[in-house]
Structures are given as structure tokens and as C-alpha cells.
Coordinates of C-alpha atoms in Angstrom, one line a residue:
M1 CA 18.5 -1.9 -2.0
S2 CA 20.4 -0.6 -5.3
T3 CA 24.1 -0.6 -5.5
T4 CA 25.6 2.4 -6.8
T5 CA 28.8 4.4 -7.8
A6 CA 29.1 7.8 -6.6
P7 CA 29.9 10.7 -9.1
S8 CA 33.7 11.2 -9.2
S9 CA 35.0 14.1 -7.4
E10 CA 36.5 15.3 -11.0
V11 CA 33.8 17.6 -11.6
A12 CA 34.1 20.1 -8.9
P13 CA 33.6 23.6 -9.7
S14 CA 35.8 26.0 -11.0
E15 CA 36.0 29.1 -8.7
H16 CA 37.5 32.7 -9.1
S17 CA 41.0 33.7 -7.7
D18 CA 38.3 35.3 -4.9
G19 CA 36.8 32.1 -3.7
G20 CA 33.6 32.8 -5.3
H21 CA 31.9 30.3 -8.0
D22 CA 32.1 31.2 -11.9
D23 CA 28.8 30.4 -13.3
H24 CA 30.4 30.1 -16.6
G25 CA 31.3 26.6 -16.5
H26 CA 29.6 25.6 -13.3
D27 CA 28.1 22.4 -13.2
P28 CA 24.5 23.5 -13.1
F29 CA 23.2 20.4 -10.7
L30 CA 26.2 21.2 -8.1
A31 CA 25.0 23.4 -5.5
H32 CA 27.3 26.1 -4.5
H33 CA 27.6 25.2 -1.0
F34 CA 29.4 21.6 -2.1
G35 CA 32.7 21.8 -3.1
S36 CA 32.6 18.5 -5.5
A37 CA 29.7 16.5 -6.9
K38 CA 31.0 13.5 -5.1
Q39 CA 30.6 15.6 -1.8
Q40 CA 26.9 16.6 -2.7
F41 CA 26.2 12.9 -3.7
D42 CA 27.5 11.2 -0.2
A43 CA 25.9 14.0 1.8
G44 CA 22.5 13.4 -0.2
K45 CA 22.7 10.1 0.7
F46 CA 23.5 10.2 4.0
G47 CA 20.4 12.5 4.4
M48 CA 18.4 10.3 2.8
W49 CA 19.5 6.7 5.1
L50 CA 18.4 9.0 7.8
F51 CA 15.3 9.9 6.7
L52 CA 14.5 6.1 6.2
V53 CA 15.9 5.4 9.6
T54 CA 12.9 7.8 11.1
E55 CA 10.3 5.7 8.9
I56 CA 11.6 2.4 9.7
L57 CA 11.3 3.6 13.1
F58 CA 7.8 5.0 12.5
F59 CA 6.7 1.5 11.3
S60 CA 8.3 -0.2 14.1
G61 CA 5.9 1.1 16.4
L62 CA 3.2 -0.2 14.1
F63 CA 4.7 -3.5 14.6
C64 CA 5.2 -3.6 18.1
A65 CA 1.6 -2.8 18.5
Y66 CA 0.9 -6.0 16.2
A67 CA 3.3 -8.1 18.2
V68 CA 1.7 -7.2 21.2
Y69 CA -2.2 -7.5 20.5
R70 CA -0.9 -11.2 18.8
S71 CA 0.7 -12.2 21.7
T72 CA -2.5 -11.1 24.0
H73 CA -5.3 -12.2 21.9
P74 CA -4.2 -14.9 19.5
E75 CA -7.7 -16.0 19.1
A76 CA -8.3 -12.8 17.2
F77 CA -6.0 -13.3 14.2
A78 CA -7.5 -16.9 14.1
N79 CA -10.8 -15.4 13.6
A80 CA -9.7 -12.8 11.1
D81 CA -7.7 -14.8 9.0
Q82 CA -10.9 -15.9 7.4
Y83 CA -11.6 -12.6 6.1
L84 CA -8.8 -11.9 4.4
D85 CA -7.3 -13.3 0.9
P86 CA -3.8 -14.2 0.5
M87 CA -4.1 -14.5 -3.4
L88 CA -4.7 -10.8 -3.3
G89 CA -2.1 -10.0 -0.9
A90 CA 0.5 -12.1 -3.2
A91 CA -0.5 -10.7 -6.6
N92 CA 0.1 -7.1 -5.2
T93 CA 3.5 -8.4 -3.4
A94 CA 4.7 -9.7 -7.3
V95 CA 3.5 -6.2 -8.1
L96 CA 5.8 -4.6 -6.1
I97 CA 8.7 -6.8 -6.2
F98 CA 8.8 -6.1 -10.0
S99 CA 8.6 -2.3 -9.4
S100 CA 11.7 -2.8 -7.2
L101 CA 13.5 -4.5 -10.0
T102 CA 12.5 -1.2 -12.5
M103 CA 13.5 1.3 -9.9
A104 CA 17.1 -0.4 -9.5
W105 CA 17.3 -0.9 -13.3
A106 CA 16.3 3.1 -13.6
V107 CA 19.2 3.9 -11.3
R108 CA 21.6 2.2 -13.2
A109 CA 20.2 3.7 -16.6
A110 CA 20.5 7.2 -14.8
Q111 CA 24.3 6.2 -14.1
L112 CA 24.6 5.4 -17.7
G113 CA 23.2 8.2 -19.2
Q114 CA 20.4 5.9 -21.0
K115 CA 17.3 9.1 -21.1
Q116 CA 15.0 6.7 -23.1
L117 CA 15.2 3.7 -21.0
L118 CA 15.4 5.7 -17.7
V119 CA 12.1 7.4 -18.9
R120 CA 10.5 4.0 -19.7
L121 CA 11.6 2.3 -16.4
L122 CA 10.2 5.1 -14.2
T123 CA 6.7 4.7 -16.3
I124 CA 6.8 1.0 -15.3
T125 CA 7.5 1.8 -11.7
L126 CA 4.8 4.1 -11.6
S127 CA 2.2 1.7 -13.4
C128 CA 3.1 -0.9 -10.9
A129 CA 2.3 1.5 -8.1
S130 CA -1.3 2.1 -9.9
I131 CA -2.0 -1.5 -10.2
F132 CA -1.1 -2.2 -6.2
L133 CA -3.5 0.5 -5.5
G134 CA -6.3 -0.6 -8.1
V135 CA -5.5 -4.1 -6.3
K136 CA -5.9 -2.5 -3.0
A137 CA -9.1 -0.8 -3.9
V138 CA -10.8 -3.8 -4.9
E139 CA -10.0 -5.4 -1.6
Y140 CA -11.1 -2.8 0.4
S141 CA -14.3 -2.0 -1.2
H142 CA -15.1 -5.6 -1.1
K143 CA -14.6 -5.5 2.8
W144 CA -16.4 -2.7 3.5
D145 CA -19.4 -4.0 1.3
L146 CA -19.2 -7.1 3.9
G147 CA -19.1 -5.1 6.9
I148 CA -15.5 -6.2 7.7
L149 CA -14.5 -2.7 9.0
W150 CA -12.4 -1.7 12.2
A151 CA -13.1 -1.8 15.9
S152 CA -17.1 -1.5 16.8
N153 CA -17.7 -1.2 13.2
F154 CA -16.9 -4.6 12.4
N155 CA -20.1 -6.1 11.8
P156 CA -19.6 -9.2 8.6
Q157 CA -22.4 -9.7 6.6
A158 CA -23.6 -13.0 4.6
H159 CA -23.6 -11.2 1.2
A160 CA -22.1 -8.0 0.0
A161 CA -24.0 -4.5 0.0
H162 CA -23.0 -3.9 -3.2
S163 CA -22.0 -0.3 -2.2
P164 CA -20.3 2.4 -4.3
A165 CA -17.2 1.8 -2.7
L166 CA -15.3 0.8 -5.2
L167 CA -16.5 3.5 -7.4
V168 CA -15.7 6.2 -4.8
L169 CA -12.2 5.0 -4.1
S170 CA -11.5 5.1 -8.3
I171 CA -12.7 8.8 -8.8
P172 CA -9.3 10.3 -7.9
A173 CA -7.8 7.6 -11.0
M174 CA -10.9 8.8 -13.1
I175 CA -10.1 12.6 -12.3
T176 CA -6.2 11.8 -12.8
V177 CA -6.8 10.1 -16.4
V178 CA -9.1 12.9 -17.5
V179 CA -6.9 15.5 -16.6
T180 CA -3.4 14.0 -18.2
A181 CA -5.5 12.8 -21.2
I182 CA -6.2 16.5 -21.9
L183 CA -2.8 17.9 -20.9
F184 CA -1.5 15.1 -23.2
G185 CA -3.4 16.5 -25.8
V186 CA -2.4 20.1 -25.0
G187 CA 0.8 19.1 -25.4
K188 CA 0.5 17.5 -28.8
S189 CA -1.4 20.5 -30.3
R190 CA 1.4 22.9 -29.3
K191 CA 4.3 20.2 -30.5
S192 CA 5.8 20.5 -27.1
E193 CA 7.9 17.0 -27.0
I194 CA 8.7 17.4 -23.3
M195 CA 4.9 18.0 -22.2
S196 CA 3.7 15.4 -24.6
K197 CA 5.6 12.5 -23.2
F198 CA 5.4 13.8 -19.7
W199 CA 1.7 13.6 -19.7
G200 CA 1.6 10.6 -21.8
C201 CA 3.8 8.5 -19.3
L202 CA 1.6 9.5 -16.7
L203 CA -1.8 8.9 -18.9
I204 CA -0.4 5.2 -18.8
A205 CA 0.2 4.9 -15.5
A206 CA -3.1 6.3 -14.2
L207 CA -4.7 3.7 -16.7
A208 CA -3.0 0.8 -14.8
Y209 CA -5.0 1.7 -11.8
F210 CA -8.0 0.0 -14.0
G211 CA -5.6 -2.7 -14.7
G212 CA -5.0 -3.0 -10.7
V213 CA -8.6 -3.4 -10.5
G214 CA -9.4 -6.2 -13.3
L215 CA -6.3 -7.8 -11.7
G216 CA -8.5 -7.6 -8.2
L217 CA -11.8 -8.8 -9.6
T218 CA -9.9 -11.4 -11.8
V219 CA -7.8 -13.3 -9.0
P220 CA -10.4 -14.4 -6.9
V221 CA -12.6 -15.9 -9.9
I222 CA -9.7 -17.8 -11.1
E223 CA -8.8 -18.7 -7.4
G224 CA -12.4 -20.3 -7.1
A225 CA -12.4 -21.8 -10.7
I226 CA -8.9 -23.4 -9.4
T227 CA -9.9 -24.6 -5.7
G228 CA -13.7 -25.2 -6.7
E229 CA -14.2 -23.1 -3.7
A230 CA -16.7 -19.7 -3.5
A231 CA -15.4 -16.9 -5.8
H232 CA -14.4 -15.1 -2.7
A233 CA -12.9 -16.6 0.4
S234 CA -14.0 -13.2 2.4
A235 CA -17.9 -13.5 1.3
E236 CA -17.8 -17.1 2.5
A237 CA -16.3 -16.0 5.7
G238 CA -19.1 -13.3 6.0
H239 CA -21.5 -16.2 5.6
H240 CA -20.3 -18.1 8.2
A241 CA -20.4 -15.2 10.3
A242 CA -23.7 -14.3 9.6
E243 CA -24.6 -17.5 10.3
G244 CA -23.2 -17.8 13.8
A245 CA -24.8 -14.0 14.3
H246 CA -28.1 -15.7 13.6
H247 CA -27.4 -18.6 15.7
A248 CA -26.2 -16.2 18.6
A249 CA -29.6 -14.6 18.1
A250 CA -31.7 -17.6 18.1
A251 CA -30.1 -18.7 21.3
E252 CA -30.6 -15.3 22.9
E253 CA -34.2 -15.8 22.0
A254 CA -34.2 -19.1 23.7
V255 CA -32.5 -17.9 26.8
E256 CA -35.2 -15.4 26.9
H257 CA -37.9 -18.0 26.5
A258 CA -36.6 -20.1 29.0
A259 CA -36.3 -17.2 31.5
G260 CA -39.7 -16.3 31.0
H261 CA -40.7 -19.9 31.1
A262 CA -38.8 -20.3 34.5
T263 CA -40.5 -17.6 36.1
E264 CA -43.9 -18.9 35.4
H265 CA -43.1 -22.3 36.6
A266 CA -40.4 -21.2 39.5
A267 CA -41.5 -23.7 41.9
G268 CA -40.1 -27.1 41.3
D269 CA -40.4 -27.1 38.0
A270 CA -37.8 -29.5 36.6
V271 CA -38.3 -28.8 33.0
A272 CA -37.7 -25.0 33.6
T273 CA -34.8 -25.6 35.5
T274 CA -32.9 -27.7 33.0
A275 CA -33.7 -24.9 30.4
A276 CA -32.6 -22.2 32.4
K277 CA -29.0 -24.1 32.7
S278 CA -28.9 -24.4 28.9
G279 CA -29.8 -20.9 28.7
S280 CA -26.9 -20.0 30.7
L281 CA -24.5 -21.9 28.7
E282 CA -26.0 -20.3 25.3
A283 CA -25.7 -16.9 27.4
A284 CA -22.0 -17.3 27.8
A285 CA -21.3 -18.7 24.3
I286 CA -23.0 -15.1 23.2
E287 CA -21.0 -13.2 25.3
Q288 CA -17.8 -14.9 24.0
A289 CA -18.9 -14.1 20.4
A290 CA -19.5 -11.0 21.4
I291 CA -15.7 -10.6 22.5
D292 CA -14.3 -12.7 19.8
R293 CA -16.2 -9.9 17.8
T294 CA -14.5 -7.0 19.7
Y295 CA -11.2 -8.5 19.3
T296 CA -11.4 -9.4 15.8
G297 CA -12.6 -5.7 15.0
I298 CA -9.5 -4.4 16.8
F299 CA -7.2 -6.3 14.3
F300 CA -8.9 -4.8 11.5
S301 CA -8.5 -1.4 13.3
I302 CA -4.5 -2.4 12.8
Y303 CA -4.9 -3.7 9.6
Y304 CA -6.4 -0.7 7.9
V305 CA -3.9 1.7 9.9
M306 CA -0.9 -0.4 8.8
T307 CA -1.9 -0.9 5.3
G308 CA -3.5 2.5 4.6
L309 CA -0.4 4.0 6.1
H310 CA 1.7 2.0 3.6
G311 CA -0.7 3.1 0.5
F312 CA 0.1 6.7 1.5
H313 CA 3.4 6.1 1.2
I314 CA 3.1 4.5 -2.1
L315 CA 1.1 7.8 -3.2
I316 CA 4.5 9.7 -2.0
G317 CA 6.4 7.5 -3.9
M318 CA 4.7 8.0 -7.1
G319 CA 4.7 11.8 -6.9
V320 CA 8.3 12.0 -6.6
I321 CA 9.2 9.2 -9.4
A322 CA 6.5 11.6 -11.2
W323 CA 8.8 14.5 -10.5
L324 CA 12.2 12.2 -11.6
L325 CA 10.4 11.5 -14.8
Y326 CA 9.7 15.0 -15.8
R327 CA 13.5 15.7 -15.1
S328 CA 14.6 12.3 -16.9
L329 CA 12.7 14.1 -20.0
L330 CA 14.8 17.2 -19.5
G331 CA 17.8 15.2 -19.5
H332 CA 19.1 16.1 -16.0
F333 CA 20.5 12.8 -15.2
G334 CA 23.6 11.1 -16.4
P335 CA 26.9 9.6 -15.2
R336 CA 27.5 13.2 -13.5
Y337 CA 24.3 13.7 -11.8
F338 CA 21.9 10.8 -11.0
G339 CA 21.8 11.3 -7.1
P340 CA 17.9 12.0 -6.8
V341 CA 17.2 8.8 -8.8
D342 CA 19.5 6.7 -6.3
F343 CA 17.6 8.2 -3.2
V344 CA 14.2 7.9 -4.5
G345 CA 15.2 4.1 -5.4
L346 CA 16.3 3.9 -1.6
Y347 CA 13.0 5.1 -0.6
W348 CA 10.9 2.9 -2.9
H349 CA 12.9 -0.4 -1.9
L350 CA 11.9 0.4 1.8
V351 CA 8.4 1.0 0.8
D352 CA 8.6 -2.3 -0.7
L353 CA 10.3 -3.9 2.0
I354 CA 7.6 -2.9 4.5
W355 CA 4.8 -4.4 2.3
I356 CA 7.1 -7.7 2.2
Y357 CA 6.8 -7.9 5.9
L358 CA 3.1 -6.6 5.7
F359 CA 2.1 -9.6 3.9
P360 CA 2.8 -12.9 5.5
L361 CA 1.8 -10.6 9.2
L362 CA -1.1 -10.2 8.3
Y363 CA -2.5 -12.2 5.3
L364 CA -0.6 -15.7 6.1
I365 CA 0.0 -15.9 10.0
G366 CA -3.6 -16.7 11.2

């Protein structure tokens, strides 16, 4: 969490003798219902902490669901572990931790009134968020191509279906790149420094998404080259799962054959009796495999809900940081007024902290 110093109370607004505020010389960033900048900062920070408590309570419910399901069905987590790629999760963890550093640094730059540095650090933080989403898009699309979905939709396949999932997930980023590039050009043509810089920074952040996609596609290849294993662990897992499904189908066919054979030679045929017993064992194995598949599907329901909600919070944070970026270009922040940067920094640190808990719980504890 960032460490900040509240603005000095010496910047209290001047007032008329009748108690009304004097707009001439009044701090433009001090709301009229606050007596001083320090009071406004403290109230804002208290409100931000209350909001963060509600966020913690919200995610606590999800973590409780995770804990209960893990304690009752540990085999589902062990089975699901083979479908997750810890290296992609580790890459995203590193990206978010770095973004926390740049965000904390941005708060300090705002306190010191370093406008250019503040703009650069907020742009880097936005870019890190885009990279995170790019890696996540690769991970999601690959799972969807392999049939690693939620609940009853969980049906792992041996080979990826090469669906356009990654392209579909990247459409918002493509639109953002086009729109920001156009607005950047408009700002340049109108010689508007604020407009061109703002949309230029957002264009950089939008392009960073595709850097994240490249990172998500490259990490498994590097991992495979280093370990000598398959390029993507989950692909191998899907292959094993499909093999299991094939064996299960063969076993089911054997059961039907044995049952038919037993029916035809029911009277004292010892061979048919043995086959029927074997078929019963294989039927039990098939039933157990179906149960395991159901529980693993429930695990991925939890996985998609928790990571999806976290991604939604990342998007909200990106929107608010873009707002800070615009105000930074306008020169709104300085030693006397930096509360919004500090408050958004707290939110961003919480979002990063939640991921730091999600990563080991989902990717490492199998």
C-alpha cells in the first residue's frame, strides 16, 4: 500500500465575513463543504477504505466458496491442476506486481508535483493492465478451444478446436486501438497538446494488449523448449483426458458386449459370469470418471467466476487510471492536491493483492 502525506491544513479557503466562500482565491480543488484540504483528503481516504472493505467482503465470499469446495472435493483440484499453466499465471503476477510499483511511484510523483513523470507512470500502469488482459485472453481462448469450460460444459478434448475465441476476445482492444489512433491524429491536426498526448498514451496502453497476447503465446513455447515437454501443458492434459474418455467408451462397449453375452448364455456359462463381473468393475470406473468430470467442471466454474470478476475490476481500474491520466495532463495534481491519485492507488493495490491470492490458490495448489 502506498504511504502518503495528507495535504497541509494551511490551504484552507478564504471566506467572506458572512461565512460564504470567496471564489476569488478559493482553492479550485477544495469542495465548499470542507473546511480545509486536509479535511477533504482525510474524508476521501476514509471513504476509499470503506469501499475497499466492501470489496474485501465481496471476494471473501468467493474465497469461502473455494475453501469449502476444496475441503469437500480435493480430488477435483488435483484433477484440475493438469489443465492450468502456472507459468502464464506467474507471468501475469509479475506484470501486476510491477504495475503496483509504478502506481505507488505515481502517487509520489503527484505529491511532488512531477507532472511529466506522473503521466509516464500512469501510462505504464495502464499498459501493464493491458498486458495482463492480453495474457488472460490467450489463456481463456486456449481453454475454450480444448473444451475446458465450466460445470457441465467441461469436456476436455485431445486437440484444440482452433476456434476464433482469441480473435473475439481481442475485438474490444482492436476497436480501442483504432479509435484512439483516430483521436490521436485529430488532436495532432488541431495542434491540441493535451488531446494528442492523452489519446497517444491510451493508444500505447491499447497496443500493450497485443504485447500481452504475444507474451501469452510465447511463454508456453519457451517453457516447452526449456523443459522438453509439450508446448502447452494443458494441451497434453487435454490429450490424456481424451484418452481417458476413449478408454471409458471402450469399457462401456465392453460392458454392453459382456451383458449381451451373458444374456445369451445365462445358464451356467462360467465365461459369461466372469465377463459380467469385469463389466461391473468397468462400469463403476466409468461412473467414477463421470463424477470426477462433474467435480472438475465445478472447479472451473469457480475458476472462471473468480478470475473473471478480477478481470472486471482490472477494467474498472483502467478506466479510473485513464481519468487520472487526463487530469494529470491538465496539471490538476500537485503537493496541495493529490487525493484522487492516492485513492485510485489504494484500489489498484487491492486488485493486485487479490490476484496474488488467486494465483497460488488456483494454479499452484493442486
